[in-house]
CSV table of C-alpha atoms in Angstrom, one decimal:
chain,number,residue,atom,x,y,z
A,28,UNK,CA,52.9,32.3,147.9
A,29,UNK,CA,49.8,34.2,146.9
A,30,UNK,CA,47.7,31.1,145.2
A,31,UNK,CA,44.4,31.1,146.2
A,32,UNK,CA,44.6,33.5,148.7
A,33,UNK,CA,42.3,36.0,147.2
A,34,UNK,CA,38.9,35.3,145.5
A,35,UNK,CA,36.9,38.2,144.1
A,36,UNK,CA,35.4,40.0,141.0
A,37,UNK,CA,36.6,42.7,138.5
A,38,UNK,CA,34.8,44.7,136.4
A,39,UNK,CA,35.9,47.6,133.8
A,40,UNK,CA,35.0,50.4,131.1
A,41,UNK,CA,37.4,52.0,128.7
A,42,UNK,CA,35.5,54.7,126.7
A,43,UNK,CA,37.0,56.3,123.7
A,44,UNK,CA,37.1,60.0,123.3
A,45,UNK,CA,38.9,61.2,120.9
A,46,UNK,CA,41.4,58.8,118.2
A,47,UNK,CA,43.7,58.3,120.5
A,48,UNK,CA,42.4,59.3,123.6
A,49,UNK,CA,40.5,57.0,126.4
A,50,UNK,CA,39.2,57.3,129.7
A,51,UNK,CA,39.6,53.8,131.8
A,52,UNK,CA,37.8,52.4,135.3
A,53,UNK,CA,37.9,49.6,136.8
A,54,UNK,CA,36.4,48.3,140.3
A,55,UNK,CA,37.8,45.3,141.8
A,56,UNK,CA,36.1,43.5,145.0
A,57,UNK,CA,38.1,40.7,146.5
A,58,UNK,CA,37.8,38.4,149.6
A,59,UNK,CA,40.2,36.5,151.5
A,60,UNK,CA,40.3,32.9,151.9
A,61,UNK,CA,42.8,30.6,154.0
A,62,UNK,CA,46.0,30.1,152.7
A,63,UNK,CA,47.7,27.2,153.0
A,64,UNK,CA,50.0,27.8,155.7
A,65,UNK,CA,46.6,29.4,157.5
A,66,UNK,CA,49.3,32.8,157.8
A,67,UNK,CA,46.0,34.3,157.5
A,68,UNK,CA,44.6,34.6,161.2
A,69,UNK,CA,41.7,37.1,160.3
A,70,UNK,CA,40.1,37.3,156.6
A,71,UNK,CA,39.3,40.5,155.5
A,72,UNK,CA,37.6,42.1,152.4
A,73,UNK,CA,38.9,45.1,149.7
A,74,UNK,CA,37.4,47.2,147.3
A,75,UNK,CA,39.9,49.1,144.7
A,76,UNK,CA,38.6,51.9,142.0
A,77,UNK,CA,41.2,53.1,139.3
A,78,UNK,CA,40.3,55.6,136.7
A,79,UNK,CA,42.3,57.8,134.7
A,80,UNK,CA,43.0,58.7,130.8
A,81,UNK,CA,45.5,57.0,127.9
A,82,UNK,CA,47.1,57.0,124.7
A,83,UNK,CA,45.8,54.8,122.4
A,84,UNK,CA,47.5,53.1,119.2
A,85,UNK,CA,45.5,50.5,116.6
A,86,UNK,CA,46.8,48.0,113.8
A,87,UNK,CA,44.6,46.0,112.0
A,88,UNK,CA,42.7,44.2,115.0
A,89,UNK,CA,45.0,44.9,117.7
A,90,UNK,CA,44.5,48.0,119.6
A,91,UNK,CA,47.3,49.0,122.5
A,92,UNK,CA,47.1,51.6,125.1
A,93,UNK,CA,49.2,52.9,127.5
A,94,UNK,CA,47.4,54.3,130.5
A,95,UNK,CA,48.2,56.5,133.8
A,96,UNK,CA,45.7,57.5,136.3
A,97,UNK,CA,44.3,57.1,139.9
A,98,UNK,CA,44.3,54.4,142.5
A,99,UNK,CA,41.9,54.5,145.7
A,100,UNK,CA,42.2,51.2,147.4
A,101,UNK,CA,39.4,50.5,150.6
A,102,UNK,CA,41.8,47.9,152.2
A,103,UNK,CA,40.1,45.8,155.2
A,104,UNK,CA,41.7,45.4,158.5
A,105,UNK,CA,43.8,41.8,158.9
A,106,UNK,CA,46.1,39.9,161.1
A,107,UNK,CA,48.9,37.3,159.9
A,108,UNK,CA,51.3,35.4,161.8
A,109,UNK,CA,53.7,32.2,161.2
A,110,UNK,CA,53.7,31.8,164.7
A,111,UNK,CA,52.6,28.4,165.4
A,112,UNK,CA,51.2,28.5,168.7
A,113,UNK,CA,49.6,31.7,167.4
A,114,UNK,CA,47.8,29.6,165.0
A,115,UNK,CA,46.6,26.8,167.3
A,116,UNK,CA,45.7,28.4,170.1
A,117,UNK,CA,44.6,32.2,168.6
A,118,UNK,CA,46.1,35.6,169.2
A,119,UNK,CA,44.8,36.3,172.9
A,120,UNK,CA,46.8,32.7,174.2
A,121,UNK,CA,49.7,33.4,176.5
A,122,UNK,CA,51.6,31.4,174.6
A,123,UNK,CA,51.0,33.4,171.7
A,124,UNK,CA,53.8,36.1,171.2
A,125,UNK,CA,52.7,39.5,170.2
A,126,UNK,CA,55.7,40.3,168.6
A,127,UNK,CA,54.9,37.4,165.9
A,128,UNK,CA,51.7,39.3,164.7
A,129,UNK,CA,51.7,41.3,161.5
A,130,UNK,CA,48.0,43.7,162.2
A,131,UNK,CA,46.9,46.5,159.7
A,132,UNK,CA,43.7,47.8,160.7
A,133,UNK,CA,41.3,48.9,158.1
A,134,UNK,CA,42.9,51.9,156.1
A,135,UNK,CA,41.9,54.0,152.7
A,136,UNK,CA,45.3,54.3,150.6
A,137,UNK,CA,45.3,56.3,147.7
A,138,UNK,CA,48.2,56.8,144.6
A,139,UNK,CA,49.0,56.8,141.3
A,140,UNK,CA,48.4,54.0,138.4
A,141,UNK,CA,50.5,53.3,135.2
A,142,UNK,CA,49.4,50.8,133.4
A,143,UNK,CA,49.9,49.1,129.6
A,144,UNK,CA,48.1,46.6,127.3
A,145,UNK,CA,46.4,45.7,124.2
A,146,UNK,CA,43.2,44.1,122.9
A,147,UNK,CA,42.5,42.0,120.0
A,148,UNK,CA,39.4,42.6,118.2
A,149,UNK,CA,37.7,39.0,117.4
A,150,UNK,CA,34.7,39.8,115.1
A,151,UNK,CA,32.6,42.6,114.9
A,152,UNK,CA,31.7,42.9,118.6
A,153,UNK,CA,34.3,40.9,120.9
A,154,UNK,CA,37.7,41.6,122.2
A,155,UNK,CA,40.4,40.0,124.0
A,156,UNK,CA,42.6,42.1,126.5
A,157,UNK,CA,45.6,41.6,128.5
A,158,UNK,CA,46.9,44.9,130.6
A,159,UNK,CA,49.4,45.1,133.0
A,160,UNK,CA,49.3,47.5,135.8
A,161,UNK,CA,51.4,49.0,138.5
A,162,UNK,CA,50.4,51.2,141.2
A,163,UNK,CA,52.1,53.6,144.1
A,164,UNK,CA,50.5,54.5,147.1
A,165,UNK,CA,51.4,58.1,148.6
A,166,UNK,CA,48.6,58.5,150.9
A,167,UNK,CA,48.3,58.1,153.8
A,168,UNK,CA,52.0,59.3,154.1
A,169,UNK,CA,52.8,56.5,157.0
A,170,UNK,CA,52.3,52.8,156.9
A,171,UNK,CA,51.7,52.2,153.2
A,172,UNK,CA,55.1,50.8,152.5
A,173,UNK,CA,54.1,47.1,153.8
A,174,UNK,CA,51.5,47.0,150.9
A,175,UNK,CA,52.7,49.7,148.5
A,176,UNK,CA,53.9,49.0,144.7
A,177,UNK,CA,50.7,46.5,143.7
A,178,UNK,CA,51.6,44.6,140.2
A,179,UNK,CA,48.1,43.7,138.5
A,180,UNK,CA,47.8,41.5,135.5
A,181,UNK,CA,44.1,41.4,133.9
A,182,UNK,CA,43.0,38.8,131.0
A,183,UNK,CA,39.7,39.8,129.8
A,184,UNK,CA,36.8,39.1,127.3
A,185,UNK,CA,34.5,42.0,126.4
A,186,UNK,CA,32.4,42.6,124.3
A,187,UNK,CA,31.7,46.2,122.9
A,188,UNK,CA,29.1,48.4,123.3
């Protein structure tokens, strides 16, 4: 259960080049908070940059792309346990098994993003977006497949430049 887990901030560009042609970024900055269960034994903080390029359709005021580019994802170190006495009496207790702790230590992973969407043009000067997004980690080569395979869904307002 990921509910309220994760609080942060996302921010984008698409730029058009050509017709049918854009370049996308987006930066995304989260935080942890505690999650119900308190799982979560150490909070940590992420950064996560995508860019890359897309085909873009348009109908009357509804624009859709289809996009594929780059994922770099700054993910911070974090420990997680369902280990009770783990919980209540912290990771260095006695009574605290080791083999109960889940620890990734601060790693850079890096992949390939696919993603899909469409905006609808309100007015002259304000859209509303949905896109879906899937990425896949390949670097590093070891220890990504805990985390790999990230499904985003963004619903935006923007207004156009």
């Amino acid at each position: 259960d990921a509910e309220g887990q994760l609080l942060g901030g996302i921010g984008g560009a698409d730029v058009l080049l050509r017709q049918n042609l854009h370049w996308y970024g987006r930066v995304g900055l989260y935080t942890s908070l505690p999650d119900p269960y308190r799982d979560l034994l150490r909070s940590f903080n992420s950064v996560r940059l995508v860019t890359g390029l897309g085909a873009v359709g348009r109908n009357g005021p509804l624009r859709f792309f289809v996009n594929l580019g780059l994922d770099a994802h700054l993910l911070g170190g974090f420990v997680t346990s369902v280990d009770p006495d783990c919980k209540l009496f912290g990771t260095e207790h006695r009574q605290c098994e080791p083999s109960s702790l889940l620890s990734l230590e601060e790693q850079v992973l890096f992949g390939a993003n696919a993603g899909a969407g469409g905006q609808l043009h309100l007015g002259r000067d304000f859209v509303l977006a949905l896109r879906v997004s899937l990425s896949n980690y390949f670097l590093p080569l070891a220890g990504t497949d805990r985390l790999n395979r990230p499904l985003g869904v963004e619903l935006g307002f923007g207004y156009r430049l």
